[in-house]
CSV table of C-alpha atoms and ligand atoms in Angstrom, one decimal:
chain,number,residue,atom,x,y,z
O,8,UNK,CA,0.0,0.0,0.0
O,9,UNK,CA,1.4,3.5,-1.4
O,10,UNK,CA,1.2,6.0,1.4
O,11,UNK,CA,-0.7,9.6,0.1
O,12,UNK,CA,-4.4,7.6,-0.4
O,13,UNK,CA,-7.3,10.0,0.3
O,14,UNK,CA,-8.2,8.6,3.3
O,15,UNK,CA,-9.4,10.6,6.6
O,16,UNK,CA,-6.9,11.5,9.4
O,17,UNK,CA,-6.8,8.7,11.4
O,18,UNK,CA,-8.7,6.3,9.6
O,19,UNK,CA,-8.0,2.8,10.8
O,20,UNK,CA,-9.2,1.1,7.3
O,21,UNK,CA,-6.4,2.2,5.4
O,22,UNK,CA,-3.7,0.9,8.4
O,23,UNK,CA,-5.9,-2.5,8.3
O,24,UNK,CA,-4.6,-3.0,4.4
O,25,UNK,CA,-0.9,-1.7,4.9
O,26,UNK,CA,-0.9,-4.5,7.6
O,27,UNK,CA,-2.4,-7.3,5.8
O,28,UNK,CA,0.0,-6.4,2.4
O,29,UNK,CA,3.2,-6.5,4.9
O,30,UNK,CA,1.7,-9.9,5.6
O,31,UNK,CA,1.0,-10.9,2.4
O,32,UNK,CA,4.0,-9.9,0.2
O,33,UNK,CA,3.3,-9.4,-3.6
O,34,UNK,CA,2.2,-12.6,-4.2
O,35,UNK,CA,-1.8,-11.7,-4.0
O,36,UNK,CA,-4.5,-10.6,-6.1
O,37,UNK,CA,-6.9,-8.4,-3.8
O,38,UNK,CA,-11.3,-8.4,-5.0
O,39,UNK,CA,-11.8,-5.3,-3.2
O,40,UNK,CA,-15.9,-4.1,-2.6
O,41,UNK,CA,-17.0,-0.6,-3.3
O,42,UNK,CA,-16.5,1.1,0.3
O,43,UNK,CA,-14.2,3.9,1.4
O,44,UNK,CA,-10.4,1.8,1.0
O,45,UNK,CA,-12.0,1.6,-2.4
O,46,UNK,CA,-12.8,5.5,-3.6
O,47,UNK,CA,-9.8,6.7,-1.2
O,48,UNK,CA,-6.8,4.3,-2.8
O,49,UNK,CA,-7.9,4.9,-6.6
O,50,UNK,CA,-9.0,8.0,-7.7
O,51,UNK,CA,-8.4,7.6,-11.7
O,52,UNK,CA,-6.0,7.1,-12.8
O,53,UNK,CA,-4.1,6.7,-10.2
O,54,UNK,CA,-4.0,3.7,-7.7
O,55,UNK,CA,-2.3,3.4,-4.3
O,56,UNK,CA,-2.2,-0.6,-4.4
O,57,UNK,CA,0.9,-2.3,-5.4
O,58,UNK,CA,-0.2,-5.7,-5.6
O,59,UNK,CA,-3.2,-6.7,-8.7
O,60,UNK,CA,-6.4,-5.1,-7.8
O,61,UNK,CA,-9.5,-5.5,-8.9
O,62,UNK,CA,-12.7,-3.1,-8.0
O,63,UNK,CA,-15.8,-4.8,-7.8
O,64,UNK,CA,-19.5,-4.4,-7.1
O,65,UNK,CA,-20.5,-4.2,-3.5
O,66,UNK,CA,-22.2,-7.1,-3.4
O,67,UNK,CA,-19.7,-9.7,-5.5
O,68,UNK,CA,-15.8,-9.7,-3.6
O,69,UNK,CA,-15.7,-13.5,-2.6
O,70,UNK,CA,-17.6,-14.7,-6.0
O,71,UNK,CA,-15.1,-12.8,-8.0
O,72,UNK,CA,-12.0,-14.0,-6.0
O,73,UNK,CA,-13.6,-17.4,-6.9
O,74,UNK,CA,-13.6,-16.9,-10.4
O,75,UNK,CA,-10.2,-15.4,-10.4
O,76,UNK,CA,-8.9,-18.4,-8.6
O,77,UNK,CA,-10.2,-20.5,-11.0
O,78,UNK,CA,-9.0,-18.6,-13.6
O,79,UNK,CA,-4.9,-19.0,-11.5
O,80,UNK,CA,-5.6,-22.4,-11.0
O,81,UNK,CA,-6.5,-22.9,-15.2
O,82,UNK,CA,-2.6,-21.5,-15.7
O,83,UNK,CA,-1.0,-23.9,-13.3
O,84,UNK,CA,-0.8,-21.1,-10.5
O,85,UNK,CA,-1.3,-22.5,-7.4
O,86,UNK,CA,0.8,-20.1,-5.3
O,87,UNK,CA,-1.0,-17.0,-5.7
O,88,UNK,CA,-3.1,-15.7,-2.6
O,89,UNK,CA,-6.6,-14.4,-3.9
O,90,UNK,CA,-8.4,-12.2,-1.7
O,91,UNK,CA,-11.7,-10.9,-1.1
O,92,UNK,CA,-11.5,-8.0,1.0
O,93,UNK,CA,-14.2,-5.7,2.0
O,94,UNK,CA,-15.7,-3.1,4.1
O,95,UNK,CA,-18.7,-4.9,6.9
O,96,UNK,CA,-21.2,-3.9,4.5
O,97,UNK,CA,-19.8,-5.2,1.7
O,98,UNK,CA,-19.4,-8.8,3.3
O,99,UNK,CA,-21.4,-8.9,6.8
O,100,UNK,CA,-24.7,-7.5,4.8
O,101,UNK,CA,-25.2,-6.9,1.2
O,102,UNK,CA,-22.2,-9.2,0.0
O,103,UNK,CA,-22.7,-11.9,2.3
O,104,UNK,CA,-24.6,-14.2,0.0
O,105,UNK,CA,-21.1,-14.6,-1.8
O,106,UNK,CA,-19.0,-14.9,0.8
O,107,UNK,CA,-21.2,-17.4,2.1
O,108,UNK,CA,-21.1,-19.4,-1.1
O,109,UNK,CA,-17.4,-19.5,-1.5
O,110,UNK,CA,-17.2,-20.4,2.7
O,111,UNK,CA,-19.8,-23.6,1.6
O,112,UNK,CA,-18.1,-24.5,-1.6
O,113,UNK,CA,-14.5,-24.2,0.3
O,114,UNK,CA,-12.8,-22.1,-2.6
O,115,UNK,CA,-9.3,-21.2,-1.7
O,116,UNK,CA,-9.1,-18.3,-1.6
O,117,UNK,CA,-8.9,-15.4,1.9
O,118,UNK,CA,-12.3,-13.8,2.4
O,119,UNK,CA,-11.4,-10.5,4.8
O,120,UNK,CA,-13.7,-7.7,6.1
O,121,UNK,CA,-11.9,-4.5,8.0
O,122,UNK,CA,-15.0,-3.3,9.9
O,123,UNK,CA,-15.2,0.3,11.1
O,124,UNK,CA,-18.8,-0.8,11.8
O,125,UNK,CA,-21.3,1.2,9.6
O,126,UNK,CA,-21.2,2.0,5.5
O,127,UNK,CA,-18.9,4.9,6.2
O,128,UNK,CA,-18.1,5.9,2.1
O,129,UNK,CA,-21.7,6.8,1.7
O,130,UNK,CA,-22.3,8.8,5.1
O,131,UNK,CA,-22.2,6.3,8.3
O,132,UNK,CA,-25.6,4.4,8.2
O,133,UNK,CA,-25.8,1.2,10.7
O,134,UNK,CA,-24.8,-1.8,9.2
O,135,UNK,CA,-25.1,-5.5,10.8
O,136,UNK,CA,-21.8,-4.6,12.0
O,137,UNK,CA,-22.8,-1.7,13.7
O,138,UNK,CA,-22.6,-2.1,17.7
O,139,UNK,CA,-25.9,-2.2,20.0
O,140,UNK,CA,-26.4,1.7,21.0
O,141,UNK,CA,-24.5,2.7,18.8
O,142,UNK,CA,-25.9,6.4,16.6
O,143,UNK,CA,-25.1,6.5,13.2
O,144,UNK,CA,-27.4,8.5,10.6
O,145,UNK,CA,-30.2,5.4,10.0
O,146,UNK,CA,-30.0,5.3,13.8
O,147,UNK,CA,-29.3,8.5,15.1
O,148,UNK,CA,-30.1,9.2,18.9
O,149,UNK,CA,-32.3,11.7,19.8
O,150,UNK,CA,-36.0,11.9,21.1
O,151,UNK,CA,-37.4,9.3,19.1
O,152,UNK,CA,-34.2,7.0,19.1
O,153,UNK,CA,-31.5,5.7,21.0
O,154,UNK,CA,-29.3,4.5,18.9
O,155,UNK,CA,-29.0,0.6,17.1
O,156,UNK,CA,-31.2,-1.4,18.6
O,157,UNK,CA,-29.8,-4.3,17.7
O,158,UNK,CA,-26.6,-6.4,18.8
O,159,UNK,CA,-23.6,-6.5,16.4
O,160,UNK,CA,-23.7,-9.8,14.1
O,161,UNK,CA,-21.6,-12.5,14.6
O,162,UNK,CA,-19.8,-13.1,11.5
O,163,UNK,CA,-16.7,-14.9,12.4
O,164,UNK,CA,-18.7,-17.7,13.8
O,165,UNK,CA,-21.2,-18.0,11.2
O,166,UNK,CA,-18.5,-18.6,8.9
O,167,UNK,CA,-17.2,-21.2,11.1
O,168,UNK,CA,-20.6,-22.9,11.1
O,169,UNK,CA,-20.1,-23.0,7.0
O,170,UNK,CA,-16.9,-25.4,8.0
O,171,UNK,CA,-14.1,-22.9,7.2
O,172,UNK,CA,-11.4,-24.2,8.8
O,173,UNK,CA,-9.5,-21.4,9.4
O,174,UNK,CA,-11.5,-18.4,11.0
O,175,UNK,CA,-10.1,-15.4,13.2
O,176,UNK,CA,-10.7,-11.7,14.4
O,177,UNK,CA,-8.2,-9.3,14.2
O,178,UNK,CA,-7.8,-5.9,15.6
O,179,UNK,CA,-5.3,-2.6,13.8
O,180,UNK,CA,-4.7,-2.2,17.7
O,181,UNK,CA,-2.5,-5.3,17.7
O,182,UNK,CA,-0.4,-5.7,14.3
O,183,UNK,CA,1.9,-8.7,15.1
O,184,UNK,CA,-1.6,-11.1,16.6
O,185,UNK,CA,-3.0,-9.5,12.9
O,186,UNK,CA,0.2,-10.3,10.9
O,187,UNK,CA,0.4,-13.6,12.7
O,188,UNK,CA,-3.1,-14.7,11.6
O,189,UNK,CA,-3.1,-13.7,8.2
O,190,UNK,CA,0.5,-15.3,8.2
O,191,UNK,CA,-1.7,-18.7,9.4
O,192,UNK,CA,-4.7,-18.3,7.7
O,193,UNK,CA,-2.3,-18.1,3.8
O,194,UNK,CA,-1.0,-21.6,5.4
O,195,UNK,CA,-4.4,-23.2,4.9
O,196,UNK,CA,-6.3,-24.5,1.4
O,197,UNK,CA,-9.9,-23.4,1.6
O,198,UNK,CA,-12.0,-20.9,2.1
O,199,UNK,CA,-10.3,-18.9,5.5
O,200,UNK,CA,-12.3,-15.8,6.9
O,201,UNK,CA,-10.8,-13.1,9.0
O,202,UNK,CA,-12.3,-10.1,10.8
O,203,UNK,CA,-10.4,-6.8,11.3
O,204,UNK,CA,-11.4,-4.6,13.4
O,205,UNK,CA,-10.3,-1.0,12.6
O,206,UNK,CA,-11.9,2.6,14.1
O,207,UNK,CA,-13.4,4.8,11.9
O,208,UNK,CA,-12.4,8.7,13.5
O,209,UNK,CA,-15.2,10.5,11.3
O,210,UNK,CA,-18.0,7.1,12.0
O,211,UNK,CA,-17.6,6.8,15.5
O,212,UNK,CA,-16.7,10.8,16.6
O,213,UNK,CA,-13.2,10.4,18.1
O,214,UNK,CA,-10.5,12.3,17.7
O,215,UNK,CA,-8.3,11.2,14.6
O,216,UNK,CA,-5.3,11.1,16.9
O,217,UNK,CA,-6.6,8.6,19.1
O,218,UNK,CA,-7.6,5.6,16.0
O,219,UNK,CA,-5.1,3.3,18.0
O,220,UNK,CA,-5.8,3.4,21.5
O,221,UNK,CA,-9.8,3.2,20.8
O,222,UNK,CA,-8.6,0.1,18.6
O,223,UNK,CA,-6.7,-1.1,21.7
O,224,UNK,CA,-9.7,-0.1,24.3
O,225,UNK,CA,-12.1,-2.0,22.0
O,226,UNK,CA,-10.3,-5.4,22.9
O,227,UNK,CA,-9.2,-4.4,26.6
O,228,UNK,CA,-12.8,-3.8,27.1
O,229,UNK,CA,-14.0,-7.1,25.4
O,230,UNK,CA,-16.0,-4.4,23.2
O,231,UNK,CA,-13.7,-6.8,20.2
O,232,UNK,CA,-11.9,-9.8,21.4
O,233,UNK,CA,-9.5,-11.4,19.6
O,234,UNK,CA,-9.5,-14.8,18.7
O,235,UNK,CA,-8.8,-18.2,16.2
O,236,UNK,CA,-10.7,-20.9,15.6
O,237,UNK,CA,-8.3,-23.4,14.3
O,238,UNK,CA,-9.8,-26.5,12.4
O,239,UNK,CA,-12.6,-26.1,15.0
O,240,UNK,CA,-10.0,-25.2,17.8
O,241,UNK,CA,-10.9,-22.1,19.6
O,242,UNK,CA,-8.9,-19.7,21.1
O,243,UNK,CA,-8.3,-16.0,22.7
O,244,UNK,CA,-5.1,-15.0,21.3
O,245,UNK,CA,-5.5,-11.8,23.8
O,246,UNK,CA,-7.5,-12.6,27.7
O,247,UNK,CA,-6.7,-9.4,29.4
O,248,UNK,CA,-7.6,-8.4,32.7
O,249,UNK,CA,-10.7,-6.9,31.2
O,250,UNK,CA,-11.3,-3.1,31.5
O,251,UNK,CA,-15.0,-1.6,32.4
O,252,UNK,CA,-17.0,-0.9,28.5
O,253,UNK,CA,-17.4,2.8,29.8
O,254,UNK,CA,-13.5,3.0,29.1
O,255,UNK,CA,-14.4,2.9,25.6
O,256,UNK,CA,-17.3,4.4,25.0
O,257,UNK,CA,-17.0,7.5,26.6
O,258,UNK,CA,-14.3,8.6,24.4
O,259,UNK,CA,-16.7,8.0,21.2
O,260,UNK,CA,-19.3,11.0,20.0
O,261,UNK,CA,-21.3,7.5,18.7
O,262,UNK,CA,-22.5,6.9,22.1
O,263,UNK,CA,-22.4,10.2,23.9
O,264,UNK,CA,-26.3,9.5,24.3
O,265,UNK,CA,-26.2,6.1,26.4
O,266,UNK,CA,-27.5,6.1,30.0
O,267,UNK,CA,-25.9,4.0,32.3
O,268,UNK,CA,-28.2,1.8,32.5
O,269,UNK,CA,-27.6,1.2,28.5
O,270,UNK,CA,-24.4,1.1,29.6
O,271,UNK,CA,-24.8,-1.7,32.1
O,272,UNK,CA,-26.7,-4.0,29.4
O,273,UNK,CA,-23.7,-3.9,27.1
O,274,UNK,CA,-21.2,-4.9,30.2
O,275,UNK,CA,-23.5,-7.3,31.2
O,276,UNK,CA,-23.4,-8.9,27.8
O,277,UNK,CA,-19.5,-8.5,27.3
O,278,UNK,CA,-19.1,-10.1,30.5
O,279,UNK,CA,-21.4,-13.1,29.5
O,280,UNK,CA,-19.8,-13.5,25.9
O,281,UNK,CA,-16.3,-13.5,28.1
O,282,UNK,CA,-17.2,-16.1,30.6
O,283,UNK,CA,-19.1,-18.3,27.7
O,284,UNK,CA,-15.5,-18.3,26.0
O,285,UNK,CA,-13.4,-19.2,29.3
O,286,UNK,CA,-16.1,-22.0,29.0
O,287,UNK,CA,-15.7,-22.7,25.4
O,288,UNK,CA,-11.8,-22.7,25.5
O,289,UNK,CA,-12.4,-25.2,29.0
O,290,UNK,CA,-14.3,-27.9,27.8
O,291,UNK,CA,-12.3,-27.9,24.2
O,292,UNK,CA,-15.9,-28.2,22.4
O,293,UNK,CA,-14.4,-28.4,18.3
O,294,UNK,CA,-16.9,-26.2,17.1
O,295,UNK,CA,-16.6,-27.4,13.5
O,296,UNK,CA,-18.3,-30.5,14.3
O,297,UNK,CA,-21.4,-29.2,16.4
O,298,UNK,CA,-22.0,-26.3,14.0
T,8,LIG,C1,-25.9,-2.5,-4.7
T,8,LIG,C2,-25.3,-1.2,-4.2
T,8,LIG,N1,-25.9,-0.6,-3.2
T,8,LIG,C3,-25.4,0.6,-2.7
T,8,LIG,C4,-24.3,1.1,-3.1
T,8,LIG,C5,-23.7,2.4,-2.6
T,8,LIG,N2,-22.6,2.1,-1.7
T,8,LIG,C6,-21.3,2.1,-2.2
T,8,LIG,S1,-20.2,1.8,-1.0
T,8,LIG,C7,-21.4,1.7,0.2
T,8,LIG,C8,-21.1,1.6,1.7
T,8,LIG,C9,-19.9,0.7,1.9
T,8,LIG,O1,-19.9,0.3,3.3
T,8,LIG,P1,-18.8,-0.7,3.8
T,8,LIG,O2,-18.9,-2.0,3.0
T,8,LIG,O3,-19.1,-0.9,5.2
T,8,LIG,O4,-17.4,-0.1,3.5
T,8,LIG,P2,-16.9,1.4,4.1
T,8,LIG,O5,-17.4,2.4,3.2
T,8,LIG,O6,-17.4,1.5,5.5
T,8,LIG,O7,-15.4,1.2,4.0
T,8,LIG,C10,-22.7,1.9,-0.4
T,8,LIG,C11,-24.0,1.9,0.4
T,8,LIG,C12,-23.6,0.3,-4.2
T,8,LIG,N3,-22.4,0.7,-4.7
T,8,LIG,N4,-24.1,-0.8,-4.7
């Protein structure tokens, strides 16, 4: 990734790609998805990827990583990484059909989202991504609203339950336990997913100094937590001592509106979702088979 896109201060999509690429090497074809690392990294004619990139439609990445697979594979490639990459509306809502094909059919190829939770290129509405609470301009706060109502959906798992054998979430916060999966995850034949998280300044009202450490207080928090699922295998690759939600969300304009009693519902889940994982990782369920 050149540096000079036309990204936002601060954005965390654009440090999400320069990490996977440092992963990656050269050796990779990236489907990229309408969405903001799209517009911002190839304003005509210029383009700030220096690996083979291909703009598609929103909805499309993973079935045109497919095809361009296929297409490696018909030459006698077979060492070529092709991914699907994507914003979380691209591949958690309106693209999901496809990536959800290619996770059922097993194509080899990487199917990535960076989520900066909402469709940020066209103005910050909610997406499935979104986080419960959370105001964006579908779901803005105010008299008649409080926010999303709904809680975030849970991608990385559903693609487990498709059998991917290789499934993992990520965070911009912490490159080398990023580097390392993607690293992992190019091991593997078959359709891999992975999940990076990365802060949107503009999205979520922080200032665009401060994309790291929300990335960081995301998974301190549990707001994100980071782990694998390795041929069924799961894992936290991060279990810190973890820090009250209100850490996070009081430095973000998304959820200046929450009462603490709001508040409270989301640490209540976090904490459940955290001890349903110390129980997961305990009793060493392999949660390719009982998907
Ligand atoms: C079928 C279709 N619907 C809507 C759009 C308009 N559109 C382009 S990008 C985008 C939002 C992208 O959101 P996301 O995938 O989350 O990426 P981000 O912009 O946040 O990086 C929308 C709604 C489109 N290009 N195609």
């Amino acid at each position: 990734m050149a540096p000079g896109t036309r990204t936002c201060a601060g954005c965390g999509a654009v440090l999400a790609a320069r990490m996977l690429l440092k992963a990656t090497g050269k050796d990779v074809i990236v489907c990229e998805a309408t969405g903001c690392m799209e517009v911002t990294s190839t304003q005509y004619p210029t383009t700030a990827w220096k690996v083979p990139w291909i703009h598609v439609l929103f909805e499309n990445s993973a079935s045109v990583a497919t095809g361009v697979k296929a297409a490696l594979e018909a030459q006698g490639n077979n060492h070529t990484q092709v991914i699907a990459y994507g914003g979380d509306g691209g591949m958690v809502d309106i693209g999901f059909g496809a990536v959800s094909g290619a996770l059922e059919r097993d194509d080899d190829i990487m199917i990535i989202t960076y989520d900066n939770e909402a469709y940020a290129n066209t103005g910050i509405q909610r997406s499935g991504a979104t986080p419960f609470g959370a105001s964006a301009t579908t779901t803005p706060a105010g008299l008649e609203s409080q926010g999303k109502k709904q809680w975030k959906k849970n991608i990385p798992m559903i693609a487990v339950a498709h059998g991917s054998k290789y499934v993992a979430t990520a965070s911009i916060g912490y490159p080398q336990d990023l580097q390392k999966k993607i690293k992992k995850a190019m091991q593997v034949k078959g359709a891999r997913y992975l999940h990076i998280h990365a802060p949107c300044p503009i999205g979520w009202a922080f200032d665009s100094s401060m994309t790291i450490q929300v990335a960081k207080l995301a998974v301190q928090t549990g707001m994100w937590m980071l782990y694998e699922i390795d041929d069924g295998a799961f894992k936290r690759t991060m279990t810190p001592e973890l820090k009250p939600v209100d850490e996070y969300i009081k430095l973000q304009g998304r959820f200046k509106h929450l009462k603490p009693e709001t508040i409270k519902i989301i640490q209540e889940r976090i904490n459940a979702s955290w001890k349903e994982m110390d129980n997961l990782e305990k009793c060493g369920v392999n949660l390719r088979t009982i998907l």
